[in-house]
XYZ file of C-alpha atoms in Angstrom:
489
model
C 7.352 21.818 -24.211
C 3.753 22.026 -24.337
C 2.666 18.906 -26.003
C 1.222 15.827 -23.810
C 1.491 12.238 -24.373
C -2.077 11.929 -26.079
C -3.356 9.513 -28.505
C -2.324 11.975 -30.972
C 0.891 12.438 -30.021
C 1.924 8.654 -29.910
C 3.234 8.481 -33.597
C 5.769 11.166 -33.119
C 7.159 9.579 -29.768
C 11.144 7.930 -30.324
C 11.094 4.535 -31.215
C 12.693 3.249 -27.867
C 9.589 4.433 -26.326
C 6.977 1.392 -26.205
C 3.329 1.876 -26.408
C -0.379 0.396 -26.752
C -0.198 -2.353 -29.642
C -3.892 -2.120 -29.868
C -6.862 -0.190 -30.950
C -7.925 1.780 -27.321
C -11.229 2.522 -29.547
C -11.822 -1.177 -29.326
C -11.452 -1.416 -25.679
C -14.088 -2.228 -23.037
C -14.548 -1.475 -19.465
C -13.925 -5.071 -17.212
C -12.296 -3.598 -14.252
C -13.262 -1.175 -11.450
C -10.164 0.395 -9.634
C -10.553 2.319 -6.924
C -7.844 4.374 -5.619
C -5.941 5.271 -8.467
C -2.163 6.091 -7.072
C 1.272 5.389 -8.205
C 1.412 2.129 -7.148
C -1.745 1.202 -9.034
C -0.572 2.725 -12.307
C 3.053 1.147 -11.961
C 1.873 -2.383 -11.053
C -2.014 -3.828 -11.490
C -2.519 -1.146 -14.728
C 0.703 -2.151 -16.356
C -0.592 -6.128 -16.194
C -4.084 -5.535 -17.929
C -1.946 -3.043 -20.521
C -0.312 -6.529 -21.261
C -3.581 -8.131 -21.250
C -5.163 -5.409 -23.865
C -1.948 -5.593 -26.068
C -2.596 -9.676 -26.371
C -6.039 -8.938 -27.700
C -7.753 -9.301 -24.049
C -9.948 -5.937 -24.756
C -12.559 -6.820 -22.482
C -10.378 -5.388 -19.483
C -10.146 -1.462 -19.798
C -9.859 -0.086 -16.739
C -12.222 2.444 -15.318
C -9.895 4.319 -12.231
C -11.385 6.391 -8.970
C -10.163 8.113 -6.997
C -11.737 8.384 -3.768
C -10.183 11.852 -2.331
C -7.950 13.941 -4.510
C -8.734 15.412 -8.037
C -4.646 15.011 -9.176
C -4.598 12.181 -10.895
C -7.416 12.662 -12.856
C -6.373 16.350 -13.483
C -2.831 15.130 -14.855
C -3.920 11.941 -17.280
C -7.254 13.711 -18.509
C -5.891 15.944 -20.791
C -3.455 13.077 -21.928
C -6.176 10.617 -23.055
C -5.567 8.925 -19.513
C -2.069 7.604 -20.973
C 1.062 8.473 -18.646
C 4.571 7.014 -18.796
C 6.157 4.056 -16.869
C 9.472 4.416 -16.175
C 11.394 1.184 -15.057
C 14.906 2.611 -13.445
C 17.433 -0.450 -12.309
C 20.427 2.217 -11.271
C 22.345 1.637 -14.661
C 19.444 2.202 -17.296
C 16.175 3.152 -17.599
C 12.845 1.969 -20.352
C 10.250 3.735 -21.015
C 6.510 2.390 -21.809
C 3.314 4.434 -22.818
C 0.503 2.562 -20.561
C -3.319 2.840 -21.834
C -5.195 0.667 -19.861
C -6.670 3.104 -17.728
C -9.938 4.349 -19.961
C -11.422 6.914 -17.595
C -10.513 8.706 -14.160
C -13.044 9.426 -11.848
C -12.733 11.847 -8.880
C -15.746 10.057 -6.146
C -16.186 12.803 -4.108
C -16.890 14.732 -7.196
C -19.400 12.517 -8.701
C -20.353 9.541 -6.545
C -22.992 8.778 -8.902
C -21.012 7.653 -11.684
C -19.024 5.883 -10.040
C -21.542 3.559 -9.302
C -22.657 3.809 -12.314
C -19.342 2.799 -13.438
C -19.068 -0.327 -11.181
C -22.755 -1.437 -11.618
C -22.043 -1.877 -15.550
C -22.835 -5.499 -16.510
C -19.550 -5.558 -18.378
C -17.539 -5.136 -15.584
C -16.481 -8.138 -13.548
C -13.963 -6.959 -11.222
C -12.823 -4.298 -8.759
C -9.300 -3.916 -7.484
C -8.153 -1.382 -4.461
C -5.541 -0.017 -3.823
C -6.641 2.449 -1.263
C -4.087 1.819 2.107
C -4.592 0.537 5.205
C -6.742 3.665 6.032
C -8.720 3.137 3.241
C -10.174 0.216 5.272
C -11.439 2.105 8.255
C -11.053 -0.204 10.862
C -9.358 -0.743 13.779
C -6.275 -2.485 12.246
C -5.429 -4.524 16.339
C -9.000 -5.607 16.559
C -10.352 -6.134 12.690
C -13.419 -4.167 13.623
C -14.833 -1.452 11.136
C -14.496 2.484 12.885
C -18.696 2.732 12.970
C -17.595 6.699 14.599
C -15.603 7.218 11.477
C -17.097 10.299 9.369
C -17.292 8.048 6.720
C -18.915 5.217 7.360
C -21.361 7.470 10.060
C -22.363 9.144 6.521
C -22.491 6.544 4.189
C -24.763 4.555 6.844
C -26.667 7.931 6.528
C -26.349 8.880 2.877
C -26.616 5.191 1.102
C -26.905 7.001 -2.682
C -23.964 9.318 -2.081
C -21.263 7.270 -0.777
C -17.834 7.935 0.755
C -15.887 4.780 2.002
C -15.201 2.096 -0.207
C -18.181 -0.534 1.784
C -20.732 2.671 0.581
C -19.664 2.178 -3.036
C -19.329 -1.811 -3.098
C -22.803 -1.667 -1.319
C -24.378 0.833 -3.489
C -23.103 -0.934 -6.945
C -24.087 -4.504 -5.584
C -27.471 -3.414 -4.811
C -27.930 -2.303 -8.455
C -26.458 -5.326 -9.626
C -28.426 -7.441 -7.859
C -31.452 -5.424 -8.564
C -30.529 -5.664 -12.765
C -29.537 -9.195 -12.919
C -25.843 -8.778 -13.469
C -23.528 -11.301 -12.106
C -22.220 -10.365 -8.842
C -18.302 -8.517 -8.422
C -15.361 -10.158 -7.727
C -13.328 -7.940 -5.065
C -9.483 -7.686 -5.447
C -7.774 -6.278 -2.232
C -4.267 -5.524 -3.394
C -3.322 -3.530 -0.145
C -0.935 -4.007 2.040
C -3.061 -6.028 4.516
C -2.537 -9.606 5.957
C -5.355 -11.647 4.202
C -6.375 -8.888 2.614
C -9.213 -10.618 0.559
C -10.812 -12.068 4.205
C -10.556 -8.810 5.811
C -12.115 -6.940 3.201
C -15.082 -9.591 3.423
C -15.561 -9.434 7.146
C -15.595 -5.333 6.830
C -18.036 -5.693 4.115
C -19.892 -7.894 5.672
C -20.029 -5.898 8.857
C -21.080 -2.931 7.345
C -24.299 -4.674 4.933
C -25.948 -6.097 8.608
C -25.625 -2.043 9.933
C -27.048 -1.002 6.938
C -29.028 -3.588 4.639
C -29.143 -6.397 6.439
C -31.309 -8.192 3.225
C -28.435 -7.967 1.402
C -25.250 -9.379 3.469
C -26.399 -12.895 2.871
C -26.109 -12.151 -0.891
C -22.722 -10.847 -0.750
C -21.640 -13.834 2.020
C -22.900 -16.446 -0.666
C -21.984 -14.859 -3.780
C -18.884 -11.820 -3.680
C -15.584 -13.313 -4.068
C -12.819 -11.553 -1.990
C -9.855 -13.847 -3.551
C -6.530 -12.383 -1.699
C -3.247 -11.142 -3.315
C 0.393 -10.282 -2.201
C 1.958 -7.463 -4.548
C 5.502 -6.191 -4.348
C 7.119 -3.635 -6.213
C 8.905 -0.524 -5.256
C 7.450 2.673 -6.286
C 8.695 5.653 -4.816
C 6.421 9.485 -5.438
C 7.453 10.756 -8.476
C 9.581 13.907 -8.551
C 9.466 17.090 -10.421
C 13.205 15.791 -11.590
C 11.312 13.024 -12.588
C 9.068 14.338 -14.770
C 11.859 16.154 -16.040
C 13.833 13.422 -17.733
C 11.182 11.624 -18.819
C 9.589 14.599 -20.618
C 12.784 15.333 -22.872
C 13.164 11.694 -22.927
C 9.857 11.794 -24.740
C 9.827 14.990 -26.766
C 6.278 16.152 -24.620
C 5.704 17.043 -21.435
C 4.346 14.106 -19.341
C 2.445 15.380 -15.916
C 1.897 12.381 -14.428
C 4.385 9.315 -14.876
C 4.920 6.463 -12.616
C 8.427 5.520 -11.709
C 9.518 1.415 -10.805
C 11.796 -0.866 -10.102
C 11.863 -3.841 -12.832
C 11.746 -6.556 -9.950
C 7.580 -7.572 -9.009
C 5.996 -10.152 -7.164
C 1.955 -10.440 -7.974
C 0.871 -13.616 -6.208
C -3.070 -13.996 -6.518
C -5.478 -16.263 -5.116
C -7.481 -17.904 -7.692
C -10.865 -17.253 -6.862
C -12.470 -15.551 -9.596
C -16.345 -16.980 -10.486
C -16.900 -15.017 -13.512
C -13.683 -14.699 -15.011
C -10.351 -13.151 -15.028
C -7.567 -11.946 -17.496
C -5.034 -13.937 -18.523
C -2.343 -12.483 -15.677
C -0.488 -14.744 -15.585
C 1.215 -14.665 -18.837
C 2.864 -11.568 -17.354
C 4.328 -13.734 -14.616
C 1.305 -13.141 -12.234
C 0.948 -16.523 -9.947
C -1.910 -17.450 -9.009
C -2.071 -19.961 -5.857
C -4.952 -21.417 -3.785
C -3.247 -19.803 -0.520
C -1.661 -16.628 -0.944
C -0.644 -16.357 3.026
C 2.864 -17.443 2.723
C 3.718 -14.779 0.291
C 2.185 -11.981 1.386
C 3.369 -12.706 5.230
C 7.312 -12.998 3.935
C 6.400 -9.460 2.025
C 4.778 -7.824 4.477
C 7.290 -8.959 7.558
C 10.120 -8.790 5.568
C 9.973 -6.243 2.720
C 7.412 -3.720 4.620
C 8.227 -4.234 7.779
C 12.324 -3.611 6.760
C 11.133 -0.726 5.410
C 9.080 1.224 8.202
C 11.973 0.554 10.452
C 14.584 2.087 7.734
C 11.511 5.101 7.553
C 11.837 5.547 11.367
C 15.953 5.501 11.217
C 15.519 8.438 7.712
C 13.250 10.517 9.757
C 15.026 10.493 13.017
C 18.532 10.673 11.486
C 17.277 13.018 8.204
C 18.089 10.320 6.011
C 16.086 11.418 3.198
C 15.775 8.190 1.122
C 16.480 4.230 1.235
C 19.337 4.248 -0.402
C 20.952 6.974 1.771
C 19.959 5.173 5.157
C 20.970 1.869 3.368
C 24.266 3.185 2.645
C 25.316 3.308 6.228
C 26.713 -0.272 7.283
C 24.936 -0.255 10.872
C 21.205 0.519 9.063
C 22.485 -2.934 7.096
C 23.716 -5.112 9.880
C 20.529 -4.066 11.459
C 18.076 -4.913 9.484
C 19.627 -7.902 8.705
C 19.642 -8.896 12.454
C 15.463 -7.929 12.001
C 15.191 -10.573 9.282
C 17.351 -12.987 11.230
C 14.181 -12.562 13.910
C 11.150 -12.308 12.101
C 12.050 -15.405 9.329
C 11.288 -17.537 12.298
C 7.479 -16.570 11.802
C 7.679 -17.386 7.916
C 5.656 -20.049 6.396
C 8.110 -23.193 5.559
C 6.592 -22.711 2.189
C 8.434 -19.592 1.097
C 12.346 -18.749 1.846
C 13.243 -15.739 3.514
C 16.814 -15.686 3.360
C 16.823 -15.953 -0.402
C 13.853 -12.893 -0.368
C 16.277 -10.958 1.888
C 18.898 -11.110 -0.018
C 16.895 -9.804 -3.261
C 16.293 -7.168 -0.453
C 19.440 -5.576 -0.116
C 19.672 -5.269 -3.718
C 16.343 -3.403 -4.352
C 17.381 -1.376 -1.622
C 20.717 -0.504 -2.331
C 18.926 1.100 -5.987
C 19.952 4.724 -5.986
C 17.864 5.695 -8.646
C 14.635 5.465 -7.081
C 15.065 7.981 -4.535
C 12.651 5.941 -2.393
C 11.828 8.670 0.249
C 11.561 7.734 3.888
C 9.050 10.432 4.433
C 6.779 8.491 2.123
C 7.128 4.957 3.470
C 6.053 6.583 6.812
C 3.080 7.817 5.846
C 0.239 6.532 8.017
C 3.056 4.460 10.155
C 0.392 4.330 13.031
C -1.778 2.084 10.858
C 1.721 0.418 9.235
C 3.374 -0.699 12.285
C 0.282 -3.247 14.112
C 0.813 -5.446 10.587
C 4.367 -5.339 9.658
C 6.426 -5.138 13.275
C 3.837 -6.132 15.742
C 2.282 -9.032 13.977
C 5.152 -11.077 13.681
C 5.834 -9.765 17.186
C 3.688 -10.856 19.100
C 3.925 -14.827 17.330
C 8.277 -14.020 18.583
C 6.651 -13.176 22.254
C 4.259 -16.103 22.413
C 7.048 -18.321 21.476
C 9.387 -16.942 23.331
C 11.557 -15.977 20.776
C 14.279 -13.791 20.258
C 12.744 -10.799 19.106
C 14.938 -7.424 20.453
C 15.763 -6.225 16.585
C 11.401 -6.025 16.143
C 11.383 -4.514 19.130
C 14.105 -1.892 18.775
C 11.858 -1.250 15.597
C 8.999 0.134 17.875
C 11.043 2.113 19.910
C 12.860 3.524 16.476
C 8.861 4.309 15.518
C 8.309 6.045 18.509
C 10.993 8.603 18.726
C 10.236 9.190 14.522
C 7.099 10.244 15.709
C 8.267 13.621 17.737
C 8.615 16.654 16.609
C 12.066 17.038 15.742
C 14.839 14.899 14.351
C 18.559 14.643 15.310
C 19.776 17.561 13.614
C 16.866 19.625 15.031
C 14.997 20.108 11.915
C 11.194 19.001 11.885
C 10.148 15.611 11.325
C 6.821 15.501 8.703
C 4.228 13.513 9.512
C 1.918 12.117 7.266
C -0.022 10.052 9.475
C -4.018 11.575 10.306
C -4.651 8.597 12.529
C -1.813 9.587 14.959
C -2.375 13.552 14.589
C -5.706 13.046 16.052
C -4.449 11.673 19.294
C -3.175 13.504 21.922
C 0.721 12.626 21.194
C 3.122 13.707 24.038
C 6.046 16.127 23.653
C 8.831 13.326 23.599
C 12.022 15.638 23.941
C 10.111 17.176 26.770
C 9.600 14.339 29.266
C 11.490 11.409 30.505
C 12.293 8.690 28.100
C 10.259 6.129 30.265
C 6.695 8.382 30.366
C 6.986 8.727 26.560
C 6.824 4.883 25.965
C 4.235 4.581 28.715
C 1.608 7.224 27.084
C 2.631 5.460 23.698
C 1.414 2.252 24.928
C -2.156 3.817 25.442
C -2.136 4.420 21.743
C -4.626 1.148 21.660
C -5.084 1.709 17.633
C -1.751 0.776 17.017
C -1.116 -1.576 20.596
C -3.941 -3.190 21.243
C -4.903 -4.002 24.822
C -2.314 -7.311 24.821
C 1.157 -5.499 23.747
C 0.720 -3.076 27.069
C 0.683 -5.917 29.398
C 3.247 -7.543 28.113
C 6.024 -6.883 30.687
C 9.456 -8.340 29.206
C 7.980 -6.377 25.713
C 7.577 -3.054 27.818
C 10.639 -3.332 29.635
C 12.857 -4.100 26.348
C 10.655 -1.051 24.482
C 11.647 1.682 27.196
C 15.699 0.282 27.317
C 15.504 0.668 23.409
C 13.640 4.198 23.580
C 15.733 5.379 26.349
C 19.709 4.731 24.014
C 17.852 6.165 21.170
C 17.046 9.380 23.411
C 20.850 9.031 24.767
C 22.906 7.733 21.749
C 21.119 9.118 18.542
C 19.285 5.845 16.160
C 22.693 4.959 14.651
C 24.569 4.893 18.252
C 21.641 2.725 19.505
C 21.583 0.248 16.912
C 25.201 0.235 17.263
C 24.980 -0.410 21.072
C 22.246 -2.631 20.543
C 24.231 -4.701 17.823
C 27.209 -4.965 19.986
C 25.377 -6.482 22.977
């Protein structure tokens, strides 16, 4: 099967198969993406490919990527179409997405990507580009000024790295040419994601053109957004069955679950597409919604991680399949709903929970949802942690979620196989041998970690002294005689 899923092979795709309604000849660029992954192209991309096939053609997409040539490399020679696959565990449909009109690889080109984003024509940019994306100090909200990045973009303002170099570079043209100014989308996993990326921004003008943070203060929109949808990394099986599904050979599709949330503030000065005709709300706070996601969805989730790479659990649905993983994580719900806004209902979101993760067909790999835990865990366990400590809460099940973090983090699992770990933030400090020393000294020299704790969590004494008697029936029981220990008690 040589054949891709081009323009010109869209005719002679089956008839189950959807695809682009409209003229992509016709489209123009309105949107700015920067970090072009999975998630993008199964959530924000599939939204504006609504928006294009109701006639709303002045929101192509332009997509960057701001490290890796793959994406571009696999949707290039396919006329930047790829296939999204919606799998619910009984059936799966298929959709040809074309809103993306261009990839571009930054590192490659900087230059035109700021060409890209200083075009008049485009309003918005989105990210999707992690919490490391951010470069900050995640515990204190403070931008890494030592990080490579930022030291060379400060240095190198035409030939930027980090996302502040590129917003900077494009709003100084912008500003220069008359066009109106950007409005900035955050759609990362971040607590007030929108005000966070303003305050870095912001930050990082006054170290570098000073002139010009006023502007963006007074007129950059950073509205904030809370999305949730489960997309796990697509597999060569994958690709696979969705090729002969299709009759070509597809390098690059995105896989989903049908459920979404998109919740959007609506702050948008110079316009916006039509969202939420694909169920998109928009809100004037989005901090309810994205706290009950974040604590309950992601948070959930980098504890059943920790439990898949200690135990070898390879995916959701296998650690979700054992009944302690469940009564678990339903005793960490029980814990953090008490931080939830009265606004939204966690017990009704929880139970939507254990259906998404009970889905067997998206192979939801813990490996992946523990990438970069070291920037994961200080927003989705010890946020809502340290609001259960200052209340005095009951808040052992978050806490047994650290210590499950910690012992993820050594080098090998229960079965004495080698735990991956995807995290560059945590591989650049000096992490201790945990098998080798006393339960007790590991969660001491964890604690120093201050990128993840903080200089509050440490000095905490009933958190430490729960932490270590968590740690220390982990080291003794295995995860699943801990929790089971732990849930008896």
């Amino acid at each position: 099967m040589t054949d891709r899923p081009s323009a010109a092979a869209l005719p002679r795709l089956p008839q189950s198969v959807a695809r682009p309604a409209y003229d992509r000849q016709m489209v123009t660029p309105g949107i700015v993406h920067l970090g072009v992954g999975a998630f993008h192209r199964a959530h924000q991309a599939v939204f504006i490919d609504d928006c294009l096939n109701r006639g709303e053609t002045q929101w192509g997409i332009v997509a960057a990527s701001l490290r890796s040539p793959e994406t571009r490399d696999a949707i290039e020679p396919q006329d930047n179409l790829y296939t999204f696959c919606l799998r619910d565990g009984k059936s799966e449909r298929l959709r040809i997405i074309g809103s993306i009109m261009e990839t571009i690889v930054a590192p490659e080109n900087p230059e035109r990507l700021v060409d890209r984003m200083s075009d008049p024509r485009v309003l918005i940019v989105t990210l999707t580009v992690t919490e490391k994306g951010y470069v900050t100090n995640l515990a204190s909200r403070s931008l890494l000024r030592d990080h490579p990045d930022i030291v060379h973009d400060l240095e190198n303002p035409d030939r930027p790295r980090s996302i502040f170099g590129f917003i900077l570079a494009a709003t100084r043209r912008r500003r220069k040419e008359g066009s109106l100014p950007l409005t900035l989308l955050s759609c990362d996993n971040l607590p007030a994601n929108g005000h966070v990326l303003r305050k870095l921004l912001l930050e990082f003008a006054a170290l570098t053109d000073p002139e010009l943070a006023p502007f963006i203060e007074a007129n950059i929109a950073c509205p904030c957004s809370m999305v949730d949808r489960i997309v796990p990394a697509t597999t060569d099986a994958d690709r696979d069955a969705i090729s002969a599904a299709l009759g070509v050979r597809d390098a690059w599709p995105v896989v989903a679950e049908p459920y979404f949330r998109f919740v959007i503030e609506d702050n948008f000065p110079h316009g916006r597409p039509a969202l939420e005709r694909s169920g998109v709300e928009f809100v004037s706070n989005v901090e309810p919604y994205e706290h009950m996601k974040l604590r309950m969805l992601n948070g959930s989730h980098s504890a059943i991680a920790a439990i898949g790479q200690i135990a070898g659990l390879a995916t959701v649905a296998d650690a979700w399949g054992e009944k302690t993983v469940r009564d678990f994580i339903d005793a960490y719900w029980r814990e953090v709903d008490r931080t939830l806004d009265p606004a939204v209902d966690g017990t009704e979101f929880a139970a939507g929970l254990r259906e998404r993760f009970a889905n067997p067909s998206l192979q939801h790999k813990t490996m992946q949802i523990a990438s970069d835990a070291s920037q994961k865990v200080p927003l989705r366990i010890l946020g809502p942690l340290r609001e259960l400590l200052e209340e005095e809460a009951a808040s052992r099940a978050v806490i047994f979620a650290v210590a499950l973090w910690i012992r993820s983090c050594a080098d090998r699992d229960e079965k004495d196989q080698p735990i991956t770990i995807l995290d560059p933030a945590f591989k650049e400090w000096d992490a201790p041998d945990q098998l080798a020393m006393a339960p007790d000294a590991v969660v001491d020299r964890f604690l120093t970690f201050r990128r993840t704790f903080g200089d509050d969590l440490p000095g905490n004494e009933n958190f430490v002294s729960t932490l270590k008697a968590a740690y220390r029936d982990i080291r003794e029981l295995t995860a699943l005689g801990a929790i089971e220990r732990f849930l008896k008690s």
